[in-house]
mmCIF file of C-alpha atoms in Angstrom:
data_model
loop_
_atom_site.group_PDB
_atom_site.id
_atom_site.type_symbol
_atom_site.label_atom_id
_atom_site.label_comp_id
_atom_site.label_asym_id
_atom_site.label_seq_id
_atom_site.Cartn_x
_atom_site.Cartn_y
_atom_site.Cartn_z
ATOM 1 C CA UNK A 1 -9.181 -11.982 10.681
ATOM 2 C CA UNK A 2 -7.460 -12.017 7.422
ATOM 3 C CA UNK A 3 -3.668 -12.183 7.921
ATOM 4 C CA UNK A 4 -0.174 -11.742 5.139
ATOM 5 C CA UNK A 5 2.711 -12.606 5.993
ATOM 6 C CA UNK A 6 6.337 -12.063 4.409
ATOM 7 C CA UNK A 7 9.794 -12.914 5.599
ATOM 8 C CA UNK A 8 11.474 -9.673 6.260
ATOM 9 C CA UNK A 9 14.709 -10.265 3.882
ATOM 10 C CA UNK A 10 16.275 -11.543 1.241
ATOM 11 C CA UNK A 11 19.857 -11.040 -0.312
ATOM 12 C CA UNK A 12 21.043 -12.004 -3.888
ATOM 13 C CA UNK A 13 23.539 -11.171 -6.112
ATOM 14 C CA UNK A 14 23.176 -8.931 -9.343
ATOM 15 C CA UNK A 15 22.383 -10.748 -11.967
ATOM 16 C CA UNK A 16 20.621 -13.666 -10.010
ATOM 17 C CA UNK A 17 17.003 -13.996 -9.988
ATOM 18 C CA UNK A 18 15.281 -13.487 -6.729
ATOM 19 C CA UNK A 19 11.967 -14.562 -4.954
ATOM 20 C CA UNK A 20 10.006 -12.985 -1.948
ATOM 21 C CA UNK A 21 7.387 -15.638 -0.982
ATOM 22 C CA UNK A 22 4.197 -14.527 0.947
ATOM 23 C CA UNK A 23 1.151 -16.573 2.661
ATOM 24 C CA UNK A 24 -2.117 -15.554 3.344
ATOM 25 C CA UNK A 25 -4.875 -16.433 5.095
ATOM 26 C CA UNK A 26 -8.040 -15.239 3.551
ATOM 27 C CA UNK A 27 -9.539 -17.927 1.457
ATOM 28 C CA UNK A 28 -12.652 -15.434 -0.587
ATOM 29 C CA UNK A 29 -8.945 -13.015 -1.422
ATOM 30 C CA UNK A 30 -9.852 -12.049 -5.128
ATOM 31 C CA UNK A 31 -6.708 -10.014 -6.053
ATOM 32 C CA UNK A 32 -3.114 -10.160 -5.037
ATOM 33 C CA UNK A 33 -0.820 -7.045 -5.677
ATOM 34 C CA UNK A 34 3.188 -6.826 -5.339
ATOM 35 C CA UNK A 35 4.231 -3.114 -4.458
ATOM 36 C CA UNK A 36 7.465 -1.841 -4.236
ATOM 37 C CA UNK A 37 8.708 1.021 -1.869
ATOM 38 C CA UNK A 38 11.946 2.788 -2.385
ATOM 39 C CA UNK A 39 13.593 4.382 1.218
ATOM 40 C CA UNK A 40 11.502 7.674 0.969
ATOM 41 C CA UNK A 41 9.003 6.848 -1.542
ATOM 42 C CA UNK A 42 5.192 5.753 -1.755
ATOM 43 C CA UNK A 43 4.174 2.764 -3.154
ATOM 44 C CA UNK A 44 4.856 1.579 -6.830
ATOM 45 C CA UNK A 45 2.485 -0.916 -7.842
ATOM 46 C CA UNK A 46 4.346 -3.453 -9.805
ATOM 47 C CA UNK A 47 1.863 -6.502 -10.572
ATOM 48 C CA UNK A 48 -1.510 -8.039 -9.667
ATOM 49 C CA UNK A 49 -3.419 -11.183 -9.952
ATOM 50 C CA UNK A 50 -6.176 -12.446 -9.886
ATOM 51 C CA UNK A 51 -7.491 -15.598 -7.682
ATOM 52 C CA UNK A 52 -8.290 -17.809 -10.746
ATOM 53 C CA UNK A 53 -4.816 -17.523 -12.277
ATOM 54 C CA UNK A 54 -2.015 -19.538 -11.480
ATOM 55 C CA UNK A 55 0.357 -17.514 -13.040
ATOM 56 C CA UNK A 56 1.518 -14.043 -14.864
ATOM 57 C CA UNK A 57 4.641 -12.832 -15.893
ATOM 58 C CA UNK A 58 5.419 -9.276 -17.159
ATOM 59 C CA UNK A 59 8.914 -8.463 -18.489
ATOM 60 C CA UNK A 60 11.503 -9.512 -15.496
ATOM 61 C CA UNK A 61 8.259 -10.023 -13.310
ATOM 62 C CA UNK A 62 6.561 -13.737 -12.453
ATOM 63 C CA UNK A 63 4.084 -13.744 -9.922
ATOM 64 C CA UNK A 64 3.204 -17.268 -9.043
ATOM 65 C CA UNK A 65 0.126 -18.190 -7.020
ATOM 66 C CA UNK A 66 -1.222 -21.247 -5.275
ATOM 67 C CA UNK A 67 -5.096 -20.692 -4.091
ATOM 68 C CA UNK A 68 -4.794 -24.410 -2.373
ATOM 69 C CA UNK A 69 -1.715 -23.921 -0.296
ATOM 70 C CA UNK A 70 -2.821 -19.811 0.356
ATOM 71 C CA UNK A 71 0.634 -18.778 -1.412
ATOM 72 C CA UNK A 72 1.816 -16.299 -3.820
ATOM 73 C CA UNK A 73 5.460 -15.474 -4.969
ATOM 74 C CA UNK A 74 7.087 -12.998 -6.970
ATOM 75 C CA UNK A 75 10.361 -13.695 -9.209
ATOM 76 C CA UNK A 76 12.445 -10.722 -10.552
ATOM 77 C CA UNK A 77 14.927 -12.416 -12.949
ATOM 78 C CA UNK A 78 18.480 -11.043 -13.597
ATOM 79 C CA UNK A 79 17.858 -8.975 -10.297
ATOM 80 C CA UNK A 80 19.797 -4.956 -10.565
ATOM 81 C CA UNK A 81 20.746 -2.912 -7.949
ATOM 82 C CA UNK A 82 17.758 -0.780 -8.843
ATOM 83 C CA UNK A 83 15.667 -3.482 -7.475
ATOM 84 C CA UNK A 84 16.707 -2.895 -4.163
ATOM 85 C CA UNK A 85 13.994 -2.020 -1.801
ATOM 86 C CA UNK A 86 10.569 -2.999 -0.013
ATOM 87 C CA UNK A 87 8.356 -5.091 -1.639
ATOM 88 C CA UNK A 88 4.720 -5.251 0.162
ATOM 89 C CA UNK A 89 2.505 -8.391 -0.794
ATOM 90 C CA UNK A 90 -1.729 -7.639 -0.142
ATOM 91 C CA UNK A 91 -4.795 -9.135 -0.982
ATOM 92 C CA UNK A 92 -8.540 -8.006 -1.776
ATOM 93 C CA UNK A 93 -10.360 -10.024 0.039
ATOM 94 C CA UNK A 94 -13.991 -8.643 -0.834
ATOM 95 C CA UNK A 95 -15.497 -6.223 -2.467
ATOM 96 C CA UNK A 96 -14.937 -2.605 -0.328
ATOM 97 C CA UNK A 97 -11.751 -2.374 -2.159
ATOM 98 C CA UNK A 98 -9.585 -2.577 1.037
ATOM 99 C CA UNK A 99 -6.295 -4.251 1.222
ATOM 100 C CA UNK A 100 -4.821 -5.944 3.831
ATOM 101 C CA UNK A 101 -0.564 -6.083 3.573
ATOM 102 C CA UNK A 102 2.467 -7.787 4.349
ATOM 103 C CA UNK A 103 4.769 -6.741 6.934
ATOM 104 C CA UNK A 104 6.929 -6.492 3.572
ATOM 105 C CA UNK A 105 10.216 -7.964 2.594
ATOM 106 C CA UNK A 106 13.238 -5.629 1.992
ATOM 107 C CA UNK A 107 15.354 -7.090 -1.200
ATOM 108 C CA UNK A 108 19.347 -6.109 -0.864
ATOM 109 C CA UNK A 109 21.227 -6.340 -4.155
ATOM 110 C CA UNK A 110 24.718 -7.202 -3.845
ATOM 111 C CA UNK A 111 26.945 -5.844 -6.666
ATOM 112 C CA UNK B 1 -3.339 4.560 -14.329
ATOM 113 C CA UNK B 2 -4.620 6.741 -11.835
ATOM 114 C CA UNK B 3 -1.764 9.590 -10.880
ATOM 115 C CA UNK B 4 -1.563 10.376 -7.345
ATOM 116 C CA UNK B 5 -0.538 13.738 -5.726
ATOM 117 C CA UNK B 6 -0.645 14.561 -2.114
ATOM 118 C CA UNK B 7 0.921 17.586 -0.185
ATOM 119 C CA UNK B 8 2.670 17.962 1.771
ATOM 120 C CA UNK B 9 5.188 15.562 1.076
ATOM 121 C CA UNK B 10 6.334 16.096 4.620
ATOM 122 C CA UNK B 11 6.277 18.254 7.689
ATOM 123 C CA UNK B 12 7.158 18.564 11.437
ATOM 124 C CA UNK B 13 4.915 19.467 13.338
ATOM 125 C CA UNK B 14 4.668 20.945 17.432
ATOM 126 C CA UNK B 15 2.616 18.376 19.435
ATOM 127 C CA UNK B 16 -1.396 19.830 20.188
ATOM 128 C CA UNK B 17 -2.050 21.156 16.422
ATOM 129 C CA UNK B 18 -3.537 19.835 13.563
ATOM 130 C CA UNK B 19 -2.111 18.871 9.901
ATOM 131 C CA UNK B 20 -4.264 18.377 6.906
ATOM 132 C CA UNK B 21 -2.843 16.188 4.005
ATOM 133 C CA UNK B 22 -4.619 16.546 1.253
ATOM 134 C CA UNK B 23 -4.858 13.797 -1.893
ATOM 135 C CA UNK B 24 -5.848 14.592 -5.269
ATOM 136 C CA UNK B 25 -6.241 12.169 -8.618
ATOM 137 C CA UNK B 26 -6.378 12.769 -12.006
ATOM 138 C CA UNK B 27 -8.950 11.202 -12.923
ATOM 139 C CA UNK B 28 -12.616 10.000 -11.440
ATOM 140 C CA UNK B 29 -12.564 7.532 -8.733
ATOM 141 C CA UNK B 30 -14.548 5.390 -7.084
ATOM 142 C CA UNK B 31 -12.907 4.255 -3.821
ATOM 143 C CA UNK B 32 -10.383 6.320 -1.922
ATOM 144 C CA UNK B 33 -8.784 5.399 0.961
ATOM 145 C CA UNK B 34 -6.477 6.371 3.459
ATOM 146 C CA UNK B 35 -3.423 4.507 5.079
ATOM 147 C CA UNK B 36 -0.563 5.091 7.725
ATOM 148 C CA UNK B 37 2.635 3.400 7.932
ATOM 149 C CA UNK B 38 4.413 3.611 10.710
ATOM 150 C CA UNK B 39 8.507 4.021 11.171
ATOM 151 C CA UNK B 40 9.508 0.487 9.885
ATOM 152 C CA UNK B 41 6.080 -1.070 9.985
ATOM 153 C CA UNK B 42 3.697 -2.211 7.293
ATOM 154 C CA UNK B 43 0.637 -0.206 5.793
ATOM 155 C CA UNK B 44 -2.579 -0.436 7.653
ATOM 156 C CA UNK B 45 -6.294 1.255 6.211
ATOM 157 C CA UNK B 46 -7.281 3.952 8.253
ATOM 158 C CA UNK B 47 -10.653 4.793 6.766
ATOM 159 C CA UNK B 48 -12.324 4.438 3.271
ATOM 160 C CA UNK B 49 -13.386 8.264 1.995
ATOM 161 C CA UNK B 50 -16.746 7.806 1.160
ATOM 162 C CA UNK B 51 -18.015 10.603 -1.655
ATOM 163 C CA UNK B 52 -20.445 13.158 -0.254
ATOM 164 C CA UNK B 53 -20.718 10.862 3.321
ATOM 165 C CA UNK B 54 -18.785 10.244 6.263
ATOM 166 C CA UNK B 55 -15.591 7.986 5.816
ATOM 167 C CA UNK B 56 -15.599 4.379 7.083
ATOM 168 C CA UNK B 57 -13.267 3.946 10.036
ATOM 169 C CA UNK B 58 -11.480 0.890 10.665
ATOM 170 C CA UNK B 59 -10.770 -0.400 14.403
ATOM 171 C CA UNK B 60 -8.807 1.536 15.985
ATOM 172 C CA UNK B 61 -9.171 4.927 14.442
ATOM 173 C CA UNK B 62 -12.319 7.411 15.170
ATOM 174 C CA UNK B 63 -13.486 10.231 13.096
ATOM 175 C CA UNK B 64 -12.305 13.264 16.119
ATOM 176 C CA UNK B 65 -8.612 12.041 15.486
ATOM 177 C CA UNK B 66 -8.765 11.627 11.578
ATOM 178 C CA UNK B 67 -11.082 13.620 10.585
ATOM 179 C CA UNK B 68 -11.599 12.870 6.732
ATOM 180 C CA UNK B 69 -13.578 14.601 4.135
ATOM 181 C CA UNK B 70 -14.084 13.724 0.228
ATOM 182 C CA UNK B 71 -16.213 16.465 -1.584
ATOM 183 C CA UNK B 72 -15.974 14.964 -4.794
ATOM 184 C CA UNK B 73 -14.631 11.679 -6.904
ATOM 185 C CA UNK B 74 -11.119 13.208 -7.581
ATOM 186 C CA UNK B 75 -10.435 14.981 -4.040
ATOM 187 C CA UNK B 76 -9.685 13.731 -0.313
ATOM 188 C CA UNK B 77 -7.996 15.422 3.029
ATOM 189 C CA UNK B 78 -7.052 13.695 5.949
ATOM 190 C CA UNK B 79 -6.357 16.080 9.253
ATOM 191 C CA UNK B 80 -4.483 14.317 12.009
ATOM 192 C CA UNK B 81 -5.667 15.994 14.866
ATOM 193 C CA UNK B 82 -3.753 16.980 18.275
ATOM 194 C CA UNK B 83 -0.504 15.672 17.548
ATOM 195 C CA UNK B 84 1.352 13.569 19.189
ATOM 196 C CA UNK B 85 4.627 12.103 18.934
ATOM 197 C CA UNK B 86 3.074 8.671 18.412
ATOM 198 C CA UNK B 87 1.369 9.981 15.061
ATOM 199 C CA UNK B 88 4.527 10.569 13.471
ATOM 200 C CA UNK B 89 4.460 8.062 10.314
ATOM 201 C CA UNK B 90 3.795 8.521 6.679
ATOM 202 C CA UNK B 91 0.212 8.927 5.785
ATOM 203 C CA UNK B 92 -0.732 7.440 1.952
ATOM 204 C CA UNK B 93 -3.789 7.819 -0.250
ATOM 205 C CA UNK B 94 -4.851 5.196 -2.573
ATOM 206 C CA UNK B 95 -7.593 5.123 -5.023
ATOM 207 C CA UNK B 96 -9.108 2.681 -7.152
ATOM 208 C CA UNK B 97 -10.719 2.703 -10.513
ATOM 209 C CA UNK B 98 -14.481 1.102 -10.972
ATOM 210 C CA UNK B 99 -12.948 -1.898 -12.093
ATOM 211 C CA UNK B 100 -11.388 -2.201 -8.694
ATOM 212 C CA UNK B 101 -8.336 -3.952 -9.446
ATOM 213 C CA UNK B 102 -5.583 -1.692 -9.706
ATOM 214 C CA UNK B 103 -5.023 0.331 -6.409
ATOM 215 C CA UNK B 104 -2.956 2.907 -6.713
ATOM 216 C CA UNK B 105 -0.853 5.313 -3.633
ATOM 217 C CA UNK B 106 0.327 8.249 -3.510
ATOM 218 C CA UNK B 107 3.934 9.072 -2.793
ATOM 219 C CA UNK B 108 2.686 9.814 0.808
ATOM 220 C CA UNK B 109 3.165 12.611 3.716
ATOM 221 C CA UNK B 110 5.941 11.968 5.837
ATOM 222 C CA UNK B 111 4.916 13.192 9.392
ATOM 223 C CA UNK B 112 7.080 13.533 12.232
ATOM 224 C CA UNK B 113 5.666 14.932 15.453
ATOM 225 C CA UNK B 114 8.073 16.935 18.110
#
């Protein structure tokens, strides 16, 4: 079945730009999403693509995707403390709307 | 964007009752759907609400646990049924639009089961 995965951390200084990488394994995946989950929150949807773009930046946000190797990425440049928290990669893989997520990948910002 | 509200935002609960969580949007919707996420653990679908029919359950989950209803396109309730502690998690609603792109969540129930 399909399949997302995520390393679990990453650690950067403020002011640094940071990158959480994520694989997947569903080939027919039309949209992926970055969400981010502060301790106690819900989800915040931050970004989406869609399979036929390589690319799409908003603001501090780049999401980078590779449909050949199955990979997507998402940069936050000049990283804050604000950014600290969960950030959960999924994909659409067909049309029922359902999405299938990372185990997600908790960002630390050191000041 | 859609604007998500559920309620409660948490509870504890005795072990043997029943919780509903209910999930209301601002606006028209075509899919809703209903997640859990358990203590440290990633989101996984529970059901899809259909509109006016009985949800779609994913593996794992059957209707007598989670029962789910979803009178009308801006409206959804989940009820976890006889508690246990093994339930305890935060439950989220998400909806999407017709365009189906943007999925949106609630800010989610947080359960915990004594």
């Amino acid at each position: 079945g399909e399949d997302v995965e995520q390393s679990l951390f990453l650690s950067v200084r403020e002011g640094d730009s940071s990158v959480i990488n994520c694989t997947y394994t569903d080939s027919s995946s039309t949209y992926l999403y970055w969400y981010k989950q502060e301790p106690g929150a819900g989800l915040q949807l931050l970004t989406y693509i869609f399979s036929n773009m390589d690319m799409k930046q908003d603001q501090r946000l780049t999401v980078l995707l590779n449909k050949k190797d199955k990979h997507l990425s998402l940069r936050i440049a000049d990283t804050q403390t604000g950014d600290s928290a969960i950030y959960f990669c999924a994909e659409m893989g067909d049309n029922t709307g359902k999405l299938i997520f990372g185990q997600g990948t908790t960002l630390q910002v050191k000041p | 964007s859609a604007v998500i509200s559920q309620k409660p935002s948490r509870d504890i609960c005795q072990r043997g009752t029943s919780l509903t969580i209910q999930c209301q949007v601002d606006s028209q919707v075509t899919m809703m759907f209903w997640y859990r996420q358990q203590p440290g653990q990633s989101l996984t679908l529970i059901a899809t609400a259909n509109q006016g029919s009985e949800a779609t359950y994913e593996s794992g989950f059957v209707i007598d646990k989670f029962p789910i209803s979803r009178p009308n396109l801006t409206f959804s309730t989940l009820t976890v049924s006889n508690m246990s502690p093994e339930d305890s998690s935060i439950y989220l609603c998400s909806a999407e639009e017709g365009t189906k792109t943007e999925a949106f969540f609630g800010q989610g129930t947080r359960l915990t089961v004594v």
